Structure formats: structure tokens, C-alpha cells
Tab-separated table of C-alpha atoms in Angstrom:
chain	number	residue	atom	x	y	z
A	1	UNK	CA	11.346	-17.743	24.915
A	2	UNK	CA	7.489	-17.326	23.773
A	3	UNK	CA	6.593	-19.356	20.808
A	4	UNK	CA	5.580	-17.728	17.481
A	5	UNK	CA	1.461	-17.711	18.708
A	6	UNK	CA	2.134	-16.165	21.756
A	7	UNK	CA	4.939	-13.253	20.553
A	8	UNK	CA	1.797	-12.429	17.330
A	9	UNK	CA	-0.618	-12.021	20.063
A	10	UNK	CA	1.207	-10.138	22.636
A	11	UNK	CA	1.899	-7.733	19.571
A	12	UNK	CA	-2.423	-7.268	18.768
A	13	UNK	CA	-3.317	-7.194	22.306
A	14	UNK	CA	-0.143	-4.318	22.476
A	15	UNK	CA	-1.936	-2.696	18.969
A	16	UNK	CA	1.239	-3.365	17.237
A	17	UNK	CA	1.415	-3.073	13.553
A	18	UNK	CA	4.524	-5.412	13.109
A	19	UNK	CA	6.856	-8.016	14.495
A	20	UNK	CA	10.451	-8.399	14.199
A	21	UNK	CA	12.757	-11.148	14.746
A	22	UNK	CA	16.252	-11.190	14.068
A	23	UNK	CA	18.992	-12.981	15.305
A	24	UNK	CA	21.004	-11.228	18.233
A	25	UNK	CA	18.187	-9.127	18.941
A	26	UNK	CA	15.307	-9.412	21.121
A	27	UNK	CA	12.079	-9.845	19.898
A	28	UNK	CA	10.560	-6.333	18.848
A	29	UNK	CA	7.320	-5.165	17.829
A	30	UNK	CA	6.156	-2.016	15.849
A	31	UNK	CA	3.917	0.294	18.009
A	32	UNK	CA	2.943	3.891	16.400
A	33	UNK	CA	5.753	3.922	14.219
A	34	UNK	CA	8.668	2.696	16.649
A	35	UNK	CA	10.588	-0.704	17.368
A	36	UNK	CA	9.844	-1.850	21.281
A	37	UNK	CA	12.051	-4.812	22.422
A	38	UNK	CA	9.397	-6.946	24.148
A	39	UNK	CA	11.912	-8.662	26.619
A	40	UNK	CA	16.075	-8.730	27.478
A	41	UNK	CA	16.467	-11.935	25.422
A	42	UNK	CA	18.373	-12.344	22.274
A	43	UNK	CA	17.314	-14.851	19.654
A	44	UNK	CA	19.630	-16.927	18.855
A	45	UNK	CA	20.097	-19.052	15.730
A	46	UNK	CA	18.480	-21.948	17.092
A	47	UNK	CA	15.935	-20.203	19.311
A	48	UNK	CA	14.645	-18.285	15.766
A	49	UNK	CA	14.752	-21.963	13.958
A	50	UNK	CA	12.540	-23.432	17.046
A	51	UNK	CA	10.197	-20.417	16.655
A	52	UNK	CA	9.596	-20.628	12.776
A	53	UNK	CA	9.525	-24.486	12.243
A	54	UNK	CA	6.426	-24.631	11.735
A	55	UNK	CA	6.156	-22.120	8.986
A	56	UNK	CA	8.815	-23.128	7.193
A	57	UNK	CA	7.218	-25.967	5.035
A	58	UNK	CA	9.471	-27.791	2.368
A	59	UNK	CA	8.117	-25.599	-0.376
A	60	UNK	CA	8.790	-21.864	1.673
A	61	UNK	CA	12.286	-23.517	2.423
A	62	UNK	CA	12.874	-24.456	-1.392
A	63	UNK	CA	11.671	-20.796	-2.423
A	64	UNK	CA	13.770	-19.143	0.445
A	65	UNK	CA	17.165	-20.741	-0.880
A	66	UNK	CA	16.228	-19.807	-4.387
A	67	UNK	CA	14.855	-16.395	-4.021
A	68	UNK	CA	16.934	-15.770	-0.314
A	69	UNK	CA	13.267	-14.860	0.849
A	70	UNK	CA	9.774	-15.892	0.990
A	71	UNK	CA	6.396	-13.909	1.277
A	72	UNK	CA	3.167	-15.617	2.436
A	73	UNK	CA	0.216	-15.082	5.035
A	74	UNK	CA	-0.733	-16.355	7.751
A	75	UNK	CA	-4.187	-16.920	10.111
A	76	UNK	CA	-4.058	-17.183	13.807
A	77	UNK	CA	-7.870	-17.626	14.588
A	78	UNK	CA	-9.403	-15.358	17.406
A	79	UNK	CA	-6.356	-13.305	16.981
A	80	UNK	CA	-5.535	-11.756	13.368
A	81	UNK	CA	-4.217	-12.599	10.006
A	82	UNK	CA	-0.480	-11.959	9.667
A	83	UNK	CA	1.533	-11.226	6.296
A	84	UNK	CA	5.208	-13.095	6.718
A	85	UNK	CA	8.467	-12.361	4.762
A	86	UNK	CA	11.363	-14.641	5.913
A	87	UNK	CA	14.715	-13.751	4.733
A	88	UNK	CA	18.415	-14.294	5.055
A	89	UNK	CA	20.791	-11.587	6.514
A	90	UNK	CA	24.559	-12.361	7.802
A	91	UNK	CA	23.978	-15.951	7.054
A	92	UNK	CA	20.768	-16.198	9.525
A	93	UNK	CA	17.061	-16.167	9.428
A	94	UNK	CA	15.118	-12.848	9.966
A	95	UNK	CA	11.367	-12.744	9.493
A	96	UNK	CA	8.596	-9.881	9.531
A	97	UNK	CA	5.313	-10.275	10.366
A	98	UNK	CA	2.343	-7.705	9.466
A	99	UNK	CA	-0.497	-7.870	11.069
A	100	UNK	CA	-3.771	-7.967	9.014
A	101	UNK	CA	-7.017	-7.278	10.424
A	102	UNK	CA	-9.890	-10.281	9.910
A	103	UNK	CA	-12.562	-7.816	8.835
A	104	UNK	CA	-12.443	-5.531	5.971
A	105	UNK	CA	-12.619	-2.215	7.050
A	106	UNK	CA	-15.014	0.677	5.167
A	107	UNK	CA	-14.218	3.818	3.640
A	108	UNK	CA	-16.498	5.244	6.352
A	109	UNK	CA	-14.363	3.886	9.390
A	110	UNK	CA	-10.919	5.322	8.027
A	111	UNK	CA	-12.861	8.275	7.695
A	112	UNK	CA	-11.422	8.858	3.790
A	113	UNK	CA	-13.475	11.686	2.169
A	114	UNK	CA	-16.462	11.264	0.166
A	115	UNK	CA	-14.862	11.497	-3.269
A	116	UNK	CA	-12.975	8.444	-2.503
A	117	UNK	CA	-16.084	6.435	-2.705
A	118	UNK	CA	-16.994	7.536	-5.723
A	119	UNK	CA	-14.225	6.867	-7.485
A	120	UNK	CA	-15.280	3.005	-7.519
A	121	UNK	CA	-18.985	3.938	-9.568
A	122	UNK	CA	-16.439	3.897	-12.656
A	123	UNK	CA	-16.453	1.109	-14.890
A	124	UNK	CA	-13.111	1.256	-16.529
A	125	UNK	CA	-9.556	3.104	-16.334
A	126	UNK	CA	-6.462	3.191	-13.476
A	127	UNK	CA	-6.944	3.805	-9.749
A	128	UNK	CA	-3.133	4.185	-8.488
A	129	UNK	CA	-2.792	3.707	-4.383
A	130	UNK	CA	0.542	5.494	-3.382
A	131	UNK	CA	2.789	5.598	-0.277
A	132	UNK	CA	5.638	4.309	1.297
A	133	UNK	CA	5.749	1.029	2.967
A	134	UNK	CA	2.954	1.108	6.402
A	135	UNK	CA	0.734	3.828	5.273
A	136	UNK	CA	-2.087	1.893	4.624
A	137	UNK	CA	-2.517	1.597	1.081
A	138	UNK	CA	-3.251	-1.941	1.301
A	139	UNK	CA	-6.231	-1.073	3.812
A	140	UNK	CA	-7.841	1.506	1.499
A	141	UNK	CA	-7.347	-0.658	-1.299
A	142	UNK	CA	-9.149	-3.098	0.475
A	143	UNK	CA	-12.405	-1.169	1.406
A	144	UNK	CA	-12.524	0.086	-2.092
A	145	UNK	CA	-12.596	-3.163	-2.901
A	146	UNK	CA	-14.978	-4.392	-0.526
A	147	UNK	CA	-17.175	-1.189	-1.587
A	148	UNK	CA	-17.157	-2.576	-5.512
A	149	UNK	CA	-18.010	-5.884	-4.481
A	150	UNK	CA	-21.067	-5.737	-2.412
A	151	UNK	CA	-22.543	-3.199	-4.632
A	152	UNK	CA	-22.009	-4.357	-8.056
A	153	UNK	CA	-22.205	-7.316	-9.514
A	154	UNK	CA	-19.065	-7.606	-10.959
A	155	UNK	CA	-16.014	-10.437	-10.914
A	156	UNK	CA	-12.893	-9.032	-9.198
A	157	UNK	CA	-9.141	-10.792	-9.685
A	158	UNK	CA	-6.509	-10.046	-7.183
A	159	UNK	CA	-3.253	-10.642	-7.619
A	160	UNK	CA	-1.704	-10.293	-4.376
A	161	UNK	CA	1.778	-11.356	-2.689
A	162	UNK	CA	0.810	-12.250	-0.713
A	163	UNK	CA	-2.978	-12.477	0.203
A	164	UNK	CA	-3.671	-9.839	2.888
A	165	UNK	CA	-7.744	-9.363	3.038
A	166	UNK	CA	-10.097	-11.969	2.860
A	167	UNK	CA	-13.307	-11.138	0.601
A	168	UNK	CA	-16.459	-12.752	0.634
A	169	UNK	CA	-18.396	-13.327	-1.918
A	170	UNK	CA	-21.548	-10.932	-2.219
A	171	UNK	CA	-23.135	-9.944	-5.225
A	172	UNK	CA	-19.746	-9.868	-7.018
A	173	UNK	CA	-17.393	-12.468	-7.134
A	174	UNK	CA	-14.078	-12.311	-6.271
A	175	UNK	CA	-11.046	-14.914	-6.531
A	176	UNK	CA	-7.877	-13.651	-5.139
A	177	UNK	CA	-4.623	-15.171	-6.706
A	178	UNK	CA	-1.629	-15.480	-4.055
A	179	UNK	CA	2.097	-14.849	-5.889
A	180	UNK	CA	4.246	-18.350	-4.985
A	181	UNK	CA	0.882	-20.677	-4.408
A	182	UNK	CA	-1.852	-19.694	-7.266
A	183	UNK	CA	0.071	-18.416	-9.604
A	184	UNK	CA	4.064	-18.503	-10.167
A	185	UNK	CA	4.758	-14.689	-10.754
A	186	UNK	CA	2.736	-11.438	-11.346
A	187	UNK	CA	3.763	-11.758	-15.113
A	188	UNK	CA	2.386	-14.411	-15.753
A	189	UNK	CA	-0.770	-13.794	-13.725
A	190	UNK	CA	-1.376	-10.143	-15.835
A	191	UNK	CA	-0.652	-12.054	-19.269
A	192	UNK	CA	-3.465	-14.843	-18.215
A	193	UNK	CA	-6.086	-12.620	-16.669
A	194	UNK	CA	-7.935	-10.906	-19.255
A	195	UNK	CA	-8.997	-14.434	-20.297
A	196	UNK	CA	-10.743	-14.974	-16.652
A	197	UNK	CA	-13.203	-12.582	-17.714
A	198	UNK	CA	-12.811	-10.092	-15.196
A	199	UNK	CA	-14.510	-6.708	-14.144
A	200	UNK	CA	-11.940	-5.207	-11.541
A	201	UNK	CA	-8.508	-6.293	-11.425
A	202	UNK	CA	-6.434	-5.437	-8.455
A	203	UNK	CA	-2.608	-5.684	-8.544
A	204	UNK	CA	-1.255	-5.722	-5.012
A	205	UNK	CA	2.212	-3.598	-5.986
A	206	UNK	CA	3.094	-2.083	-9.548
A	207	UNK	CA	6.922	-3.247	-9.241
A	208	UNK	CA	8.050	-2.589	-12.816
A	209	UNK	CA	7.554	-1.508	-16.243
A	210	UNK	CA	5.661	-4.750	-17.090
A	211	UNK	CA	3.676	-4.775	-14.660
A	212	UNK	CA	2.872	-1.355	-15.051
A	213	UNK	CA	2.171	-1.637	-18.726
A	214	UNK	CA	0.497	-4.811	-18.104
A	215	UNK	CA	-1.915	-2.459	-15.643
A	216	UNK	CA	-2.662	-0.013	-18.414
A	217	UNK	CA	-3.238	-2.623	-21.044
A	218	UNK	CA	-6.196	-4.024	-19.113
A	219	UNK	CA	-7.918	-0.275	-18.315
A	220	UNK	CA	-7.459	0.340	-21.591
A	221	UNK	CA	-9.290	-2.607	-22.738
A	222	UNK	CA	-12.843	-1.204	-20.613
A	223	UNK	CA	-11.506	-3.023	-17.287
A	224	UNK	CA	-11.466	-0.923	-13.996
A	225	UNK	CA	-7.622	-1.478	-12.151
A	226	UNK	CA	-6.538	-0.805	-8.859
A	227	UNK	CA	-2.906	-0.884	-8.251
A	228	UNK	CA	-0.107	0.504	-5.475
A	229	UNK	CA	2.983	2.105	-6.055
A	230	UNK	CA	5.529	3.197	-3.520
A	231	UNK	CA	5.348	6.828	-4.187
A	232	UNK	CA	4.526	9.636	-1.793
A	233	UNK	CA	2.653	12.339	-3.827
A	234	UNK	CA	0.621	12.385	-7.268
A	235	UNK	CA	3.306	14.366	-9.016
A	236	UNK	CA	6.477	11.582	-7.886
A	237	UNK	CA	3.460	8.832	-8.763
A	238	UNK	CA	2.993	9.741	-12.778
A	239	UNK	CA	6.859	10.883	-12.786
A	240	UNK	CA	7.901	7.025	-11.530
A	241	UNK	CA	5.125	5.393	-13.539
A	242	UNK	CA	6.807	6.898	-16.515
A	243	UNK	CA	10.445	7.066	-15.958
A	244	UNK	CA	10.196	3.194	-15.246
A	245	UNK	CA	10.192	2.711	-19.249
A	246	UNK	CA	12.718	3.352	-21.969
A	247	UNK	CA	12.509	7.012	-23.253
A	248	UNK	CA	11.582	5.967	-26.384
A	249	UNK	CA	8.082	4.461	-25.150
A	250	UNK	CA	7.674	7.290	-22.400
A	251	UNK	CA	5.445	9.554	-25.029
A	252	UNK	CA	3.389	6.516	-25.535
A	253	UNK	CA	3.418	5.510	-22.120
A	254	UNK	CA	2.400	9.194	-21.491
A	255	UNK	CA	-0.582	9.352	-23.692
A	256	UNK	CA	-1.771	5.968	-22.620
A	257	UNK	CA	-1.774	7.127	-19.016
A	258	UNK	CA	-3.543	10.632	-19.698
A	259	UNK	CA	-6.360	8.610	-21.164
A	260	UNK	CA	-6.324	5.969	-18.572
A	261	UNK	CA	-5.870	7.602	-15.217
A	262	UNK	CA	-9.079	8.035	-12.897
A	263	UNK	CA	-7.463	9.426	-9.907
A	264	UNK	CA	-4.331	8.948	-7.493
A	265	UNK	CA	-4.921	8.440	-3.990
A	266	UNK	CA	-1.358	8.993	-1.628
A	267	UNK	CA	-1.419	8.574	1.786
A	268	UNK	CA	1.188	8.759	5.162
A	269	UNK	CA	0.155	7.709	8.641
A	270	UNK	CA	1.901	10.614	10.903
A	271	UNK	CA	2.620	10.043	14.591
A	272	UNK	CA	0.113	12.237	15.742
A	273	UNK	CA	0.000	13.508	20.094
A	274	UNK	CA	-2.211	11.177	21.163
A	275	UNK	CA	0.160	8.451	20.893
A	276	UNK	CA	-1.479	7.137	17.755
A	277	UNK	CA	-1.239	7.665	13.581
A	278	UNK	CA	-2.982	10.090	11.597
A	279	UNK	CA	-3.900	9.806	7.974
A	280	UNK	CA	-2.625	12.931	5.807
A	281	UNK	CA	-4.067	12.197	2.278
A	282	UNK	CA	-3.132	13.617	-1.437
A	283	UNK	CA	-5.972	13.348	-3.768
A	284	UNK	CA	-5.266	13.929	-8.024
A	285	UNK	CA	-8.900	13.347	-10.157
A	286	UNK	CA	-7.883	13.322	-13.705
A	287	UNK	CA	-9.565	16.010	-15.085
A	288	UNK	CA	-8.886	17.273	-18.629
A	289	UNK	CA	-6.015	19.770	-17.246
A	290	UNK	CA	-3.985	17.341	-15.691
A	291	UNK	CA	-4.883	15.010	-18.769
A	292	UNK	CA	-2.952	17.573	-20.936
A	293	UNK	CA	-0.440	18.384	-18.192
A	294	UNK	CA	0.255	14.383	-18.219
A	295	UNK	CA	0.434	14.354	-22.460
A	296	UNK	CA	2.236	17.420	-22.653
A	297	UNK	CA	5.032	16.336	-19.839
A	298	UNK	CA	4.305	19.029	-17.762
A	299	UNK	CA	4.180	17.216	-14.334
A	300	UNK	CA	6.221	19.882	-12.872
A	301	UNK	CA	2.940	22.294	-13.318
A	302	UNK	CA	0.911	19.483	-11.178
A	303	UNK	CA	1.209	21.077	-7.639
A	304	UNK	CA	-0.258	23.988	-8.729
A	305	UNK	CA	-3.751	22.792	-10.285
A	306	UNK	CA	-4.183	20.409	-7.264
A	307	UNK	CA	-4.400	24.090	-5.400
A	308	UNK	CA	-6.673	25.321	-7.676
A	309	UNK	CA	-8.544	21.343	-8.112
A	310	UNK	CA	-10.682	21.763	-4.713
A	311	UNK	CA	-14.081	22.121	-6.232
A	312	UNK	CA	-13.196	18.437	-7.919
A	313	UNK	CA	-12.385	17.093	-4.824
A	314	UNK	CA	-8.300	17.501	-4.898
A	315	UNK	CA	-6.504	18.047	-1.700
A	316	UNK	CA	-2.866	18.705	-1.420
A	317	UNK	CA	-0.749	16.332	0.547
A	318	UNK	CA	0.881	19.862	2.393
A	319	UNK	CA	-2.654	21.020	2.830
A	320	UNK	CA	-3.814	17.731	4.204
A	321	UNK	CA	-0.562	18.034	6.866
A	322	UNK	CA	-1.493	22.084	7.529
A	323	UNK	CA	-4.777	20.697	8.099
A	324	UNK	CA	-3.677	18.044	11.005
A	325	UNK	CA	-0.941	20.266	12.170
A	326	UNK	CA	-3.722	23.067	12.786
A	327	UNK	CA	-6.414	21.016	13.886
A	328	UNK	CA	-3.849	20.277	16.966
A	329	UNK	CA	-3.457	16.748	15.515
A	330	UNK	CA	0.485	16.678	14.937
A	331	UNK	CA	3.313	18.836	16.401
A	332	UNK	CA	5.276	21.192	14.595
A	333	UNK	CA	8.253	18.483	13.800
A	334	UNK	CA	6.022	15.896	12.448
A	335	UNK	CA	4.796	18.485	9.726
A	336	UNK	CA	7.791	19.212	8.581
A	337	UNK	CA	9.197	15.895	8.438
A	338	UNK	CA	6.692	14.543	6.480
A	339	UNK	CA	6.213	17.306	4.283
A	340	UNK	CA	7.080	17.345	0.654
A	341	UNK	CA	7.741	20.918	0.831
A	342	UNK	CA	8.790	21.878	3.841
A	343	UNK	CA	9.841	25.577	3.172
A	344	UNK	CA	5.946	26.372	2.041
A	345	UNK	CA	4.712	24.300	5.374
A	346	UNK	CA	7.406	26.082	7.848
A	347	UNK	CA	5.875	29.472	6.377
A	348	UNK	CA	2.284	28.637	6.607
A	349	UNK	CA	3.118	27.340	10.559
A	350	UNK	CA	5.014	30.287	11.581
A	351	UNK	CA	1.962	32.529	9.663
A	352	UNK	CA	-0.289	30.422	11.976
A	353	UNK	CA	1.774	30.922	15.335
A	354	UNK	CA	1.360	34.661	14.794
């Protein structure tokens, strides 16, 4: 059996996205979306114990009986920069292993519109980061990130779990807090930050109602945020960010969130025919119609003044996936399955097959 080195580098030089190893199953890695078993072998309890020995340090093994699993991150130099979660299933180790590029990438090189860009000349208020789990939120959070920090001069707190990018210092400066090894919990990180003098905070993943509260506390104090949420479009976004309180703090919540809401950026990678991922995008700039739509609860009318939001640099996430689909970027099935409605997207197709 490879070791642990050897299985993380088979899986960049293969342009994998993830590794998987699980006990009674081969090795597997993630490529464009799908599990490939790398070889015939099944791990076995012992192999998987020989493999992770050296990541399992007394402290990850304390925190993996307590918690039943442990995030960190991981450097392999010359090859990449790996986020690990080991965990327990059927009374064996399993562990995950992302891959992480070294370099922070630009808006420019994902090729994310111009609007995107500007969202980071704002001083203060919410940037929300939305999609399920591998669509990249993480790297466009990152090159926003990167954007603020070589062009202001500004001091940017992450609180990440765990770290993923590595910043440098430029003309900002920016101290990333890891979840488990700089600070105990994202509670107590958001309770202690505003007294670190920040600029920019970024919260790696808005969980639950603290920390989303906790994220609208510090915009509303004149502090720019940038958070993730596992949501797919705008309208799901404010509708979770919401619902995650009691309903007798939702109208609160609701006014708090009209005031403090830049923009929501959602994103899916689509399997796309050249054997790769494509980025379909939904863009939402708080303008003073969806402000009132927000205070007024009526999310529901959302969808339709993103249509009618182009000239302020709003794009549909069904638009974006007409877009791909017609620019001979997807197939047919990968439209629809990744559509949010995919009655309106079946129509516009079979209108374009005509």
C-alpha cells in the first residue's frame, strides 16, 4: 500500500480535488465530481492506522474521541496544502483530504465578473459566499480576500476550521485564527474579535444562529464581513439566515440584515463536456428593492427583481446555467440537474433546440 505522501500526490498530479480513505474500500480520489478507486486493494484497519500515524498527534487523537472527528490542514511542500477531517464510522477510522492550492488564486483567473471585485471597495456590511460543499466558495473567498489585502491597508481576522489559504502580509495585515489550535471554538473567537481591532473579518462557515448573529453584530458595528453558508441560491441564502432564529427575533433579524447585506455571491461547479467543472454563478447586490423585499418578508418576490437587477450587475443562477448550457459548455442533463427551476430551464432549452 502507498503511504499517505505518495496516495496526496498521485491525487494532484491526477488533478483530483479529494481523497478518500475508508476502511474496506480502496483508496479513492475525487476527479471532476466522481470517486475513482486508485488500485484493487482494500484498507484495512491496520493498513488505514499505518497510513495516518503520523497525523494523528496526541492532541487530534484526544479531540477525535471527544468530538468523534477532527478537522485540521496539512502542507506537503512541492506538492499542495491539504484540509483533513478524520472521523469514526462502524467503529473504524475514515479520513478526507481536500486539496488546497499553495497560491491564492485572483478574481481574474476564475474568471468571476467584474462586479465581484468591486464588492471588496466597501468598508463595512455582510458579504455572504453560498453553495454546497466543493463549489468553491472557499476559493472565491480567498481571492476576495487576497484582493482587500494587497490593496488596502487594512487588518483582516480569519477564523477558519480549519486554515485553508495562506496570506501574506502586504499592505494589510492579516492573522488567520485556526478552530482547535488558535482559538477553542468559533464562539468564542466572534465574542473576542472586535477587541483585535479589526477591518475585515472573515468567518470560514456561518453554522448557526450565533454565529450568524455574531456576523451581523460586527457589520453593523462599521466592520466589512465575509462569511459562507451552505445554500444554493440568494433567495434559500436570506430564507436560512433567518429561519435559523426563533420567530420572535426573525423581524429583528430581518431588519438587521436589510441594512447589513452588501451582496450574495452562490456558486456550483457543473461537470461540463470537456471533462472538467464549470462555474454557474448567482449574483444578489442589495439594492433598496431587495432591502424592502428583505424587511417586508417578501423573499418569495426575490427571483423576479434578480431578472429585472441586470443593469446592477445581478445574474440569475438559471440564467448563469442557460448561459453554459448554450454556450455548448454543459449538456442538456447537467442543466437540469443543477437547476433550481427546472421546469423554466427545460422550456428555455427546448425554445433553444427549435
Amino acid at each position: 500500500m502507498k503511504s499517505l505522501n505518495e496516495m496526496l500526490k498521485d491525487m494532484v498530479d491526477n488533478n483530483g480535488s479529494d481523497l478518500h480513505l475508508t476502511v474496506g474500500s480502496p483508496p479513492r480520489i475525487r476527479i471532476n465530481g466522481d470517486l475513482i478507486e486508485t488500485t484493487d486493494n482494500k484498507l484495512t484497519p491496520e493498513s488505514l492506522s499505518t497510513i495516518l500515524k503520523n497525523e494523528l498527534t496526541e492532541d487530534r487523537i484526544c479531540r477525535l474521541e471527544v468530538n468523534e472527528d477532527v478537522d485540521f490542514s496539512i502542507g506537503i511542500e512541492g506538492i499542495s496544502r491539504f484540509r483533513v477531517n478524520i472521523f469514526k464510522q462502524r467503529g473504524n477510522l475514515a479520513a478526507t483530504f481536500r486539496r488546497l492550492p499553495y497560491k491564492v488564486p485572483t478574481l481574474q483567473s476564475l474568471n468571476l465578473p467584474d462586479i465581484i471585485g468591486s464588492l471588496t471597495l466597501n468598508k463595512k456590511g455582510l458579504i455572504l459566499i453560498t453553495g454546497g460543499t466543493g463549489s468553491g466558495k472557499s476559493t472565491t473567498m480567498a481571492a476576495l480576500i487576497q484582493k482587500i489585502a494587497n490593496e488596502s491597508k487594512s487588518h483582516i481576522i480569519t477564523i477558519e476550521d480549519p486554515i485553508e489559504y495562506l496570506y501574506e502580509h502586504s499592505t494589510s495585515l492579516v492573522n488567520q485564527r485556526e478552530i482547535g489550535s488558535d482559538t477553542p471554538q468559533f464562539k468564542s473567537s466572534l465574542k473576542s474579535v472586535l477587541r483585535q481591532d479589526p477591518d475585515i473579518v472573515a468567518i470560514g462557515e456561518l453554522r448557526d444562529a450565533e454565529s450568524m448573529n455574531a456576523a451581523l453584530t460586527i457589520a453593523e458595528t462599521g466592520h466589512l464581513v465575509l462569511g459562507t453558508l451552505h445554500t444554493n441560491n440568494a433567495a434559500g441564502t436570506i430564507s436560512r439566515l433567518i429561519n435559523a432564529f426563533e420567530s420572535d427575533k426573525q423581524d429583528i433579524i430581518r431588519t438587521s440584515l436589510s441594512l447589513s447585506l452588501i451582496a450574495i455571491i452562490s456558486q456550483q461547479l457543473i461537470p461540463n463536456l470537456n471533462n472538467g467543472r464549470s462555474l454557474a454563478l448567482e449574483i444578489l447586490i442589495n439594492t433598496p428593492s431587495i432591502k424592502s423585499l428583505i424587511r417586508e418578508n417578501n423573499i418569495h418576490q426575490i427571483e423576479n427583481y434578480l431578472l429585472s437587477g441586470m443593469k446592477d450587475g445581478m445574474i440569475r443562477m438559471d440564467d448563469s446555467i442557460i448561459k453554459l448550457y448554450k454556450d455548448n459548455i454543459i449538456s442538456k442533463e447537467e442543466a437540469l440537474n443543477f437547476s433550481i427551476n427546472s421546469t423554466e430551464i427545460k422550456q428555455k432549452i427546448n425554445n433553444t433546440n427549435l
